[in-house]
CSV table of C-alpha atoms in Angstrom, one decimal:
chain,number,residue,atom,x,y,z
L,285,MET,CA,55.6,35.8,94.7
L,286,ALA,CA,59.0,35.7,93.1
L,287,ARG,CA,58.2,38.8,91.1
L,288,ALA,CA,57.2,40.7,94.3
L,289,VAL,CA,60.5,39.7,96.0
L,290,ALA,CA,62.4,40.9,92.9
L,291,TRP,CA,60.7,44.3,93.0
L,292,ARG,CA,61.5,44.7,96.7
L,293,LEU,CA,65.2,43.9,96.0
L,294,ALA,CA,65.3,46.3,93.1
L,295,ALA,CA,63.6,49.0,95.2
L,296,GLY,CA,66.0,48.5,98.0
L,297,LEU,CA,69.0,48.7,95.7
L,298,ILE,CA,67.7,51.9,94.1
L,299,PHE,CA,67.0,53.4,97.6
L,300,GLY,CA,70.6,52.5,98.7
L,301,ILE,CA,72.1,54.1,95.6
L,302,SER,CA,70.0,57.2,96.0
L,303,THR,CA,71.0,57.5,99.7
L,304,ALA,CA,74.7,57.1,98.9
L,305,ALA,CA,74.4,59.7,96.1
L,306,SER,CA,72.6,62.1,98.5
L,307,ALA,CA,75.3,61.6,101.1
L,308,ALA,CA,78.0,62.1,98.5
L,309,ALA,CA,76.4,65.3,97.3
L,310,GLU,CA,76.1,66.8,100.7
L,311,SER,CA,77.0,70.5,100.6
L,312,PHE,CA,77.0,73.4,103.0
L,313,ASP,CA,76.2,77.1,102.9
L,314,CYS,CA,79.3,79.4,102.4
L,315,VAL,CA,80.3,82.9,101.5
L,316,ILE,CA,83.0,83.9,99.1
L,317,ASP,CA,85.2,86.6,100.6
L,318,PRO,CA,88.3,88.6,99.5
L,319,ALA,CA,91.5,87.1,100.7
L,320,ILE,CA,92.6,90.5,102.1
L,321,VAL,CA,90.8,93.8,102.6
L,322,VAL,CA,93.2,96.7,103.3
L,323,LYS,CA,92.3,100.2,104.3
L,324,VAL,CA,95.1,102.3,102.8
L,325,GLY,CA,96.4,105.3,104.7
L,326,SER,CA,99.7,107.3,104.7
L,327,GLN,CA,102.9,107.1,106.7
L,328,VAL,CA,102.8,110.9,107.1
L,329,PRO,CA,100.0,113.5,107.1
L,330,GLY,CA,99.7,116.0,104.3
L,331,LEU,CA,97.6,117.7,101.6
L,332,LEU,CA,96.6,115.4,98.8
L,333,ASP,CA,98.2,116.6,95.6
L,334,SER,CA,96.7,113.9,93.4
L,335,VAL,CA,94.5,110.8,93.7
L,336,ILE,CA,95.0,108.5,90.8
L,337,ILE,CA,92.5,105.8,91.6
L,338,ASN,CA,88.7,105.5,91.5
L,339,ARG,CA,86.2,102.9,92.8
L,340,GLY,CA,86.4,99.8,90.7
L,341,ASP,CA,90.0,100.3,89.5
L,342,ARG,CA,92.3,97.4,89.5
L,343,VAL,CA,95.7,98.1,91.1
L,344,THR,CA,98.9,96.1,91.5
L,345,ALA,CA,101.1,95.9,94.6
L,346,GLY,CA,103.5,98.8,94.7
L,347,GLU,CA,101.6,100.9,92.3
L,348,ALA,CA,101.3,104.6,93.1
L,349,ILE,CA,97.7,105.5,93.9
L,350,ALA,CA,98.0,109.1,95.3
L,351,THR,CA,100.6,111.7,96.2
L,352,LEU,CA,100.9,114.3,98.9
L,353,SER,CA,102.2,117.8,98.4
L,354,SER,CA,106.0,117.6,98.3
L,355,LYS,CA,107.5,120.8,97.0
L,356,VAL,CA,109.8,121.2,100.0
L,357,GLU,CA,110.9,117.6,100.0
L,358,SER,CA,111.6,117.7,96.2
L,359,ALA,CA,113.7,120.8,96.6
L,360,THR,CA,115.7,119.1,99.4
L,361,VAL,CA,116.4,116.1,97.2
L,362,ALA,CA,117.5,118.4,94.4
L,363,LEU,CA,119.9,120.2,96.8
L,364,MET,CA,121.3,117.0,98.3
L,365,THR,CA,121.8,115.5,94.8
L,366,VAL,CA,124.1,118.4,93.9
L,367,GLN,CA,126.0,118.1,97.1
L,368,ALA,CA,126.3,114.3,97.1
L,369,GLY,CA,127.4,114.4,93.4
L,370,SER,CA,130.2,117.0,93.9
L,371,THR,CA,133.8,115.7,94.0
L,372,SER,CA,135.6,119.1,93.8
L,373,GLU,CA,136.6,119.2,97.4
L,374,ILE,CA,138.0,115.7,97.3
L,375,GLU,CA,139.9,116.4,94.1
L,376,ALA,CA,141.4,119.6,95.6
L,377,GLN,CA,142.6,117.7,98.7
L,378,ARG,CA,144.1,115.0,96.6
L,379,ALA,CA,146.0,117.6,94.6
L,380,ARG,CA,147.2,119.2,97.8
L,381,LEU,CA,148.3,115.7,99.1
L,382,ASP,CA,150.3,115.1,95.9
L,383,LEU,CA,152.1,118.4,96.3
L,384,ALA,CA,152.8,117.7,100.0
L,385,GLN,CA,154.1,114.2,99.3
L,386,ASN,CA,156.4,115.5,96.5
L,387,LYS,CA,157.7,118.2,98.8
L,388,LEU,CA,158.3,115.6,101.5
L,389,ALA,CA,160.3,113.5,99.1
L,390,ARG,CA,162.5,116.5,98.1
L,391,VAL,CA,163.1,117.4,101.7
L,392,GLU,CA,164.0,113.8,102.6
L,393,GLU,CA,166.6,113.9,99.8
L,394,LEU,CA,168.0,117.2,100.9
L,395,VAL,CA,168.3,116.0,104.5
L,396,LYS,CA,170.1,112.9,103.3
L,397,ARG,CA,172.6,115.2,101.5
L,398,ASN,CA,172.8,117.4,104.7
L,399,ILE,CA,171.5,120.4,102.7
L,400,SER,CA,168.3,120.8,104.8
L,401,ALA,CA,167.8,120.6,108.5
L,402,LYS,CA,166.0,117.8,110.3
L,403,SER,CA,163.3,120.3,111.4
L,404,ASP,CA,162.4,120.9,107.7
L,405,LEU,CA,161.8,117.2,107.3
L,406,ASP,CA,159.5,117.2,110.4
L,407,ALA,CA,157.6,120.1,109.0
L,408,ALA,CA,157.1,118.4,105.7
L,409,ILE,CA,155.9,115.2,107.3
L,410,ALA,CA,153.5,117.1,109.5
L,411,GLU,CA,152.1,119.0,106.4
L,412,ALA,CA,151.6,115.7,104.5
L,413,GLU,CA,149.8,114.2,107.5
L,414,VAL,CA,147.5,117.2,107.8
L,415,VAL,CA,146.5,117.1,104.2
L,416,LYS,CA,145.8,113.3,104.5
L,417,ARG,CA,143.4,114.1,107.4
L,418,GLU,CA,141.8,116.8,105.4
L,419,LEU,CA,141.3,114.5,102.4
L,420,ALA,CA,139.7,111.9,104.8
L,421,LEU,CA,137.4,114.6,106.1
L,422,ALA,CA,136.4,115.6,102.6
L,423,GLU,CA,135.6,111.9,101.7
L,424,MET,CA,133.6,111.6,104.9
L,425,ARG,CA,131.6,114.8,104.1
L,426,LYS,CA,130.8,113.4,100.7
L,427,ARG,CA,129.6,110.1,102.2
L,428,ALA,CA,127.5,112.0,104.7
L,429,ALA,CA,126.0,114.0,101.8
L,430,GLU,CA,125.1,110.7,100.1
L,431,LEU,CA,123.5,109.5,103.2
L,432,GLU,CA,121.6,112.7,103.6
L,433,LEU,CA,120.4,112.3,100.0
L,434,ASN,CA,119.2,108.8,100.8
L,435,ARG,CA,117.3,110.2,103.8
L,436,ALA,CA,115.8,113.0,101.7
L,437,GLN,CA,114.7,110.6,99.0
L,438,ALA,CA,113.1,108.4,101.7
L,439,VAL,CA,111.2,111.4,103.1
L,440,LEU,CA,110.1,112.3,99.5
L,441,GLU,CA,109.0,108.7,98.9
L,442,GLN,CA,106.7,108.9,101.9
L,443,LYS,CA,104.7,111.5,100.0
L,444,THR,CA,103.8,108.8,97.5
L,445,ILE,CA,101.0,106.4,98.6
L,446,ARG,CA,101.3,103.0,97.0
L,447,SER,CA,99.0,100.0,97.0
L,448,PRO,CA,100.2,97.3,99.4
L,449,ILE,CA,98.4,94.5,97.5
L,450,THR,CA,97.1,93.6,94.0
L,451,GLY,CA,93.4,93.9,93.9
L,452,VAL,CA,90.4,96.1,93.2
L,453,VAL,CA,89.5,99.5,94.8
L,454,ILE,CA,86.2,99.1,96.6
L,455,GLN,CA,86.1,102.5,98.2
L,456,ARG,CA,87.9,105.9,97.7
L,457,SER,CA,87.4,108.1,100.7
L,458,LEU,CA,89.3,111.3,99.8
L,459,SER,CA,90.0,113.5,96.8
L,460,LYS,CA,92.7,115.9,95.6
L,461,GLY,CA,93.0,118.9,97.8
L,462,GLU,CA,91.7,117.2,101.0
L,463,TYR,CA,93.9,116.7,104.0
L,464,LEU,CA,95.0,113.2,104.9
L,465,ASP,CA,96.1,112.6,108.4
L,466,GLN,CA,97.5,109.4,110.0
L,467,ASP,CA,94.1,108.5,111.4
L,468,LYS,CA,92.2,108.6,108.1
L,469,GLN,CA,92.1,106.2,105.2
L,470,LEU,CA,92.4,107.2,101.5
L,471,ALA,CA,90.9,104.0,100.1
L,472,THR,CA,89.9,100.4,100.7
L,473,ILE,CA,91.4,97.7,98.4
L,474,ALA,CA,90.4,94.1,98.3
L,475,GLN,CA,92.6,91.2,97.1
L,476,LEU,CA,90.5,89.0,94.8
L,477,ASP,CA,93.1,86.3,93.9
L,478,PRO,CA,92.9,84.0,95.7
L,479,LEU,CA,89.4,84.1,97.3
L,480,PHE,CA,88.6,82.7,100.7
L,481,VAL,CA,85.4,80.6,101.0
L,482,GLU,CA,84.1,80.6,104.5
L,483,SER,CA,81.7,77.9,105.7
L,484,PHE,CA,80.4,76.6,109.1
L,485,LEU,CA,79.9,72.9,109.3
L,486,PRO,CA,78.1,70.8,112.0
L,487,VAL,CA,80.4,69.4,114.7
L,488,SER,CA,79.5,65.9,113.5
L,489,LYS,CA,81.7,66.6,110.4
L,490,PHE,CA,84.7,67.4,112.5
L,491,GLY,CA,87.6,65.0,111.7
L,492,SER,CA,86.3,64.3,108.3
L,493,ILE,CA,87.5,67.6,106.9
L,494,LYS,CA,91.3,67.9,106.6
L,495,VAL,CA,93.6,70.7,105.6
L,496,GLY,CA,94.8,70.2,102.1
L,497,MET,CA,91.8,68.2,100.8
L,498,PRO,CA,89.9,69.4,97.7
L,499,ALA,CA,86.6,71.2,98.0
L,500,MET,CA,84.1,72.1,95.3
L,501,VAL,CA,82.5,75.5,95.4
L,502,LYS,CA,79.3,76.4,93.5
L,503,PRO,CA,78.4,80.1,93.6
L,504,ASN,CA,74.7,81.0,93.8
L,505,GLU,CA,73.0,82.4,90.7
L,506,PRO,CA,73.7,84.3,88.6
L,507,ILE,CA,77.3,83.0,88.7
L,508,ALA,CA,77.5,79.8,86.9
L,509,GLY,CA,79.9,76.9,87.2
L,510,THR,CA,81.6,74.9,89.9
L,511,TYR,CA,85.1,75.7,91.1
L,512,GLU,CA,87.7,73.5,92.9
L,513,GLY,CA,89.5,74.9,95.9
L,514,THR,CA,91.7,73.6,98.7
L,515,VAL,CA,90.9,73.5,102.4
L,516,LYS,CA,93.3,75.8,104.2
L,517,VAL,CA,91.9,76.2,107.7
L,518,VAL,CA,89.8,73.9,109.9
L,519,ASP,CA,89.0,75.6,113.2
L,520,SER,CA,89.8,73.7,116.3
L,521,VAL,CA,87.4,75.7,118.5
L,522,PHE,CA,83.7,75.0,118.1
L,523,ASP,CA,80.9,77.6,118.3
L,524,ALA,CA,78.9,76.2,121.3
L,525,ALA,CA,75.8,78.2,120.4
L,526,SER,CA,75.4,76.8,117.0
L,527,SER,CA,77.4,73.5,117.4
L,528,THR,CA,79.4,74.3,114.3
L,529,PHE,CA,83.1,74.8,113.4
L,530,GLY,CA,84.6,77.0,110.7
L,531,VAL,CA,86.3,75.9,107.5
L,532,ARG,CA,88.2,78.1,105.1
L,533,VAL,CA,88.7,77.1,101.5
L,534,GLU,CA,91.2,78.9,99.3
L,535,LEU,CA,89.9,79.4,95.7
L,536,SER,CA,92.2,80.5,92.9
L,537,ASN,CA,90.7,83.4,90.9
L,538,ALA,CA,93.2,84.2,88.2
L,539,GLY,CA,91.9,87.1,86.2
L,540,GLN,CA,89.6,88.0,89.0
L,541,LYS,CA,86.6,86.7,87.2
L,542,LEU,CA,84.7,85.6,90.3
L,543,PRO,CA,83.2,88.3,92.5
L,544,ALA,CA,83.6,88.4,96.3
L,545,GLY,CA,80.9,88.9,98.8
L,546,HIS,CA,78.6,86.2,97.2
L,547,ARG,CA,76.9,83.2,98.7
L,548,CYS,CA,77.7,79.7,97.6
L,549,ARG,CA,77.5,76.0,98.4
L,550,VAL,CA,80.6,74.0,99.2
L,551,SER,CA,81.1,70.2,99.3
L,552,PHE,CA,84.2,68.2,100.2
L,553,ASP,CA,83.7,65.1,98.0
L,554,GLY,CA,84.1,66.5,94.5
L,555,THR,CA,80.4,67.0,93.9
L,556,THR,CA,77.8,69.7,94.7
L,557,ASP,CA,74.0,69.4,94.8
Protein backbone atom coordinates (compact mmCIF):
# COMPACT_ATOMS: atom_id res chain seq x y z
CA MET A 1 0.00 0.00 0.00
CA ALA A 2 2.79 2.41 0.90
CA ARG A 3 4.61 1.49 -2.31
CA ALA A 4 1.46 2.22 -4.40
CA VAL A 5 1.06 5.63 -2.77
CA ALA A 6 4.73 6.41 -3.47
CA TRP A 7 4.27 5.52 -7.17
CA ARG A 8 1.22 7.78 -7.41
CA LEU A 9 3.13 10.67 -5.82
CA ALA A 10 6.08 10.11 -8.16
CA ALA A 11 3.80 9.91 -11.19
CA GLY A 12 2.03 13.10 -10.13
CA LEU A 13 5.34 14.88 -9.70
CA ILE A 14 6.57 13.72 -13.12
CA PHE A 15 3.28 14.80 -14.76
CA GLY A 16 3.52 18.23 -13.09
CA ILE A 17 7.09 18.71 -14.29
CA SER A 18 6.13 17.58 -17.82
CA THR A 19 3.15 19.95 -17.89
CA ALA A 20 5.28 22.88 -16.71
CA ALA A 21 7.96 22.11 -19.30
CA SER A 22 5.32 21.86 -22.02
CA ALA A 23 3.87 25.21 -21.02
CA ALA A 24 7.34 26.75 -20.88
CA ALA A 25 8.12 25.38 -24.34
CA GLU A 26 4.94 26.76 -25.96
CA SER A 27 5.72 28.25 -29.34
CA PHE A 28 3.79 29.74 -32.21
CA ASP A 29 3.94 29.76 -35.99
CA CYS A 30 5.76 32.73 -37.52
CA VAL A 31 7.23 34.03 -40.75
CA ILE A 32 10.61 35.70 -41.16
CA ASP A 33 10.24 38.80 -43.35
CA PRO A 34 12.63 41.48 -44.60
CA ALA A 35 12.58 44.63 -42.48
CA ILE A 36 11.98 46.77 -45.58
CA VAL A 37 11.16 46.02 -49.20
CA VAL A 38 11.72 48.99 -51.52
CA LYS A 39 10.70 49.31 -55.16
CA VAL A 40 13.34 51.65 -56.56
CA GLY A 41 12.39 54.12 -59.27
CA SER A 42 13.75 57.43 -60.51
CA GLN A 43 13.09 61.07 -59.65
CA VAL A 44 13.12 61.91 -63.36
CA PRO A 45 12.25 59.85 -66.45
CA GLY A 46 14.90 58.94 -68.99
CA LEU A 47 16.71 56.34 -71.06
CA LEU A 48 18.78 53.91 -69.00
CA ASP A 49 22.45 54.38 -69.88
CA SER A 50 23.65 51.65 -67.51
CA VAL A 51 22.23 49.19 -64.99
CA ILE A 52 24.91 48.06 -62.56
CA ILE A 53 22.95 45.55 -60.47
CA ASN A 54 21.57 42.06 -61.01
CA ARG A 55 19.24 39.84 -59.03
CA GLY A 56 20.97 38.58 -55.88
CA ASP A 57 23.48 41.41 -55.66
CA ARG A 58 24.11 42.98 -52.28
CA VAL A 59 24.02 46.77 -52.24
CA THR A 60 24.65 49.46 -49.64
CA ALA A 61 22.63 52.60 -48.97
CA GLY A 62 23.69 55.38 -51.35
CA GLU A 63 25.39 53.04 -53.81
CA ALA A 64 24.81 53.84 -57.51
CA ILE A 65 22.79 51.06 -59.13
CA ALA A 66 21.95 52.64 -62.51
CA THR A 67 22.38 55.81 -64.57
CA LEU A 68 20.18 57.62 -67.05
CA SER A 69 21.45 59.27 -70.22
CA SER A 70 22.92 62.62 -69.14
CA LYS A 71 25.00 64.13 -71.97
CA VAL A 72 23.13 67.44 -71.91
CA GLU A 73 23.29 67.71 -68.12
CA SER A 74 27.01 66.85 -68.08
CA ALA A 75 27.71 69.55 -70.69
CA THR A 76 25.75 72.08 -68.64
CA VAL A 77 27.77 71.25 -65.53
CA ALA A 78 31.02 71.65 -67.48
CA LEU A 79 29.92 75.08 -68.77
CA MET A 80 28.75 76.29 -65.37
CA THR A 81 31.98 75.05 -63.76
CA VAL A 82 33.99 77.34 -66.05
CA GLN A 83 31.70 80.30 -65.43
CA ALA A 84 31.57 79.83 -61.66
CA GLY A 85 35.32 79.41 -61.44
CA SER A 86 36.19 82.55 -63.44
CA THR A 87 37.30 85.58 -61.40
CA SER A 88 38.52 87.75 -64.31
CA GLU A 89 35.54 90.14 -64.23
CA ILE A 90 35.88 90.70 -60.48
CA GLU A 91 39.63 91.26 -60.79
CA ALA A 92 39.08 93.80 -63.59
CA GLN A 93 36.52 95.72 -61.54
CA ARG A 94 38.81 95.73 -58.51
CA ALA A 95 41.60 97.18 -60.66
CA ARG A 96 39.22 99.87 -61.93
CA LEU A 97 38.18 100.64 -58.35
CA ASP A 98 41.81 101.05 -57.27
CA LEU A 99 42.36 103.53 -60.12
CA ALA A 100 39.19 105.44 -59.30
CA GLN A 101 40.07 105.68 -55.62
CA ASN A 102 43.60 106.85 -56.42
CA LYS A 103 42.17 109.47 -58.78
CA LEU A 104 39.71 110.57 -56.09
CA ALA A 105 42.56 110.99 -53.60
CA ARG A 106 44.53 113.16 -56.06
CA VAL A 107 41.51 115.33 -56.87
CA GLU A 108 40.76 115.80 -53.17
CA GLU A 109 44.34 117.01 -52.64
CA LEU A 110 44.11 119.37 -55.61
CA VAL A 111 40.80 120.77 -54.38
CA LYS A 112 42.32 121.41 -50.96
CA ARG A 113 45.09 123.37 -52.68
CA ASN A 114 42.50 125.22 -54.80
CA ILE A 115 44.04 123.85 -57.99
CA SER A 116 40.96 121.86 -59.11
CA ALA A 117 37.31 122.83 -59.03
CA LYS A 118 34.72 121.32 -56.68
CA SER A 119 32.96 119.85 -59.72
CA ASP A 120 36.05 117.73 -60.47
CA LEU A 121 35.82 116.27 -56.97
CA ASP A 122 32.14 115.46 -57.42
CA ALA A 123 32.90 113.72 -60.70
CA ALA A 124 35.69 111.66 -59.11
CA ILE A 125 33.42 110.63 -56.20
CA ALA A 126 30.67 109.61 -58.62
CA GLU A 127 33.12 107.59 -60.75
CA ALA A 128 34.40 105.71 -57.67
CA GLU A 129 30.83 104.94 -56.57
CA VAL A 130 29.93 103.63 -60.03
CA VAL A 131 32.95 101.31 -60.07
CA LYS A 132 32.03 100.07 -56.55
CA ARG A 133 28.54 99.19 -57.80
CA GLU A 134 29.99 97.43 -60.86
CA LEU A 135 32.31 95.41 -58.60
CA ALA A 136 29.33 94.42 -56.42
CA LEU A 137 27.43 93.36 -59.55
CA ALA A 138 30.39 91.29 -60.74
CA GLU A 139 30.57 89.52 -57.35
CA MET A 140 26.82 88.91 -57.46
CA ARG A 141 27.09 87.42 -60.97
CA LYS A 142 29.83 85.08 -59.77
CA ARG A 143 27.70 83.99 -56.82
CA ALA A 144 24.76 83.44 -59.19
CA ALA A 145 27.01 81.33 -61.43
CA GLU A 146 28.01 79.22 -58.41
CA LEU A 147 24.35 78.69 -57.53
CA GLU A 148 23.59 77.77 -61.14
CA LEU A 149 26.45 75.27 -60.97
CA ASN A 150 24.93 73.74 -57.81
CA ARG A 151 21.58 73.48 -59.54
CA ALA A 152 23.13 71.90 -62.64
CA GLN A 153 24.99 69.39 -60.46
CA ALA A 154 21.74 68.54 -58.65
CA VAL A 155 20.01 67.95 -61.99
CA LEU A 156 22.91 65.76 -63.11
CA GLU A 157 22.79 63.83 -59.82
CA GLN A 158 19.15 62.99 -60.52
CA LYS A 159 20.39 60.97 -63.48
CA THR A 160 22.13 58.57 -61.06
CA ILE A 161 19.82 56.11 -59.33
CA ARG A 162 21.06 55.04 -55.90
CA SER A 163 19.96 52.36 -53.48
CA PRO A 164 18.00 53.88 -50.58
CA ILE A 165 18.81 50.97 -48.26
CA THR A 166 21.44 48.33 -47.56
CA GLY A 167 20.15 44.97 -48.68
CA VAL A 168 19.87 42.47 -51.50
CA VAL A 169 18.36 42.88 -54.97
CA ILE A 170 15.42 40.51 -55.30
CA GLN A 171 14.23 41.72 -58.69
CA ARG A 172 15.57 43.81 -61.59
CA SER A 173 12.82 44.96 -63.92
CA LEU A 174 14.65 46.95 -66.63
CA SER A 175 17.93 46.83 -68.54
CA LYS A 176 20.24 49.24 -70.33
CA GLY A 177 18.55 50.98 -73.26
CA GLU A 178 15.02 50.77 -71.83
CA TYR A 179 13.02 53.85 -70.92
CA LEU A 180 12.35 54.41 -67.23
CA ASP A 181 9.46 56.73 -66.46
CA GLN A 182 8.29 57.91 -63.07
CA ASP A 183 5.57 55.25 -62.88
CA LYS A 184 7.95 52.31 -63.35
CA GLN A 185 10.36 50.56 -60.99
CA LEU A 186 13.92 49.67 -61.88
CA ALA A 187 14.43 47.11 -59.11
CA THR A 188 13.16 45.72 -55.82
CA ILE A 189 15.57 45.67 -52.87
CA ALA A 190 15.02 43.97 -49.51
CA GLN A 191 16.72 44.95 -46.27
CA LEU A 192 17.77 41.75 -44.47
CA ASP A 193 19.36 43.21 -41.37
CA PRO A 194 17.44 43.31 -39.16
CA LEU A 195 14.70 40.83 -40.00
CA PHE A 196 11.10 41.10 -38.80
CA VAL A 197 9.50 37.97 -37.44
CA GLU A 198 5.71 38.20 -37.71
CA SER A 199 3.44 35.98 -35.62
CA PHE A 200 -0.22 35.84 -34.61
CA LEU A 201 -1.01 34.74 -31.07
CA PRO A 202 -4.35 33.79 -29.49
CA VAL A 203 -6.02 36.63 -27.61
CA SER A 204 -5.58 34.63 -24.40
CA LYS A 205 -1.89 35.57 -24.55
CA PHE A 206 -2.57 39.29 -24.75
CA GLY A 207 -0.98 41.05 -21.79
CA SER A 208 1.69 38.43 -21.32
CA ILE A 209 3.71 39.60 -24.33
CA LYS A 210 5.40 42.95 -23.77
CA VAL A 211 7.43 45.22 -26.03
CA GLY A 212 11.13 44.78 -25.23
CA MET A 213 10.92 41.21 -23.93
CA PRO A 214 13.19 38.57 -25.53
CA ALA A 215 11.88 36.03 -28.01
CA MET A 216 13.46 32.86 -29.35
CA VAL A 217 13.05 32.16 -33.06
CA LYS A 218 13.64 28.71 -34.55
CA PRO A 219 13.50 28.66 -38.38
CA ASN A 220 12.03 25.61 -40.08
CA GLU A 221 14.36 23.16 -41.79
CA PRO A 222 16.75 23.26 -43.49
CA ILE A 223 17.84 26.33 -41.49
CA ALA A 224 19.36 25.16 -38.23
CA GLY A 225 19.71 26.91 -34.92
CA THR A 226 17.71 29.12 -32.58
CA TYR A 227 18.06 32.89 -32.61
CA GLU A 228 17.17 35.47 -30.00
CA GLY A 229 15.25 38.58 -30.96
CA THR A 230 13.33 41.34 -29.23
CA VAL A 231 9.60 42.08 -29.29
CA LYS A 232 9.12 45.41 -31.04
CA VAL A 233 5.38 45.54 -31.75
CA VAL A 234 2.34 44.13 -29.97
CA ASP A 235 -0.88 44.94 -31.80
CA SER A 236 -3.60 46.58 -29.78
CA VAL A 237 -6.32 45.65 -32.28
CA PHE A 238 -7.46 42.04 -32.40
CA ASP A 239 -8.49 40.10 -35.49
CA ALA A 240 -12.06 39.17 -34.62
CA ALA A 241 -12.33 36.42 -37.24
CA SER A 242 -9.39 34.41 -35.88
CA SER A 243 -9.33 35.74 -32.29
CA THR A 244 -5.64 36.56 -32.62
CA PHE A 245 -3.37 39.58 -32.35
CA GLY A 246 -0.13 40.33 -34.14
CA VAL A 247 3.36 40.40 -32.64
CA ARG A 248 6.52 41.55 -34.39
CA VAL A 249 9.98 40.44 -33.26
CA GLU A 250 13.12 42.18 -34.50
CA LEU A 251 15.91 39.74 -35.23
CA SER A 252 19.50 40.83 -35.83
CA ASN A 253 20.96 39.35 -39.01
CA ALA A 254 24.53 40.62 -39.21
CA GLY A 255 26.15 39.32 -42.36
CA GLN A 256 22.69 38.53 -43.74
CA LYS A 257 23.18 34.82 -43.02
CA LEU A 258 19.48 34.12 -42.39
CA PRO A 259 17.13 34.19 -45.39
CA ALA A 260 13.81 36.02 -45.36
CA GLY A 261 10.48 34.62 -46.48
CA HIS A 262 10.88 31.48 -44.36
CA ARG A 263 8.54 29.94 -41.80
CA CYS A 264 9.56 29.48 -38.18
CA ARG A 265 8.42 28.92 -34.60
CA VAL A 266 8.70 31.62 -31.94
CA SER A 267 8.48 31.43 -28.18
CA PHE A 268 8.66 34.11 -25.54
CA ASP A 269 10.20 32.26 -22.63
CA GLY A 270 13.68 31.51 -23.89
CA THR A 271 12.92 28.01 -25.21
CA THR A 272 11.42 26.47 -28.33
CA ASP A 273 9.81 23.12 -28.87
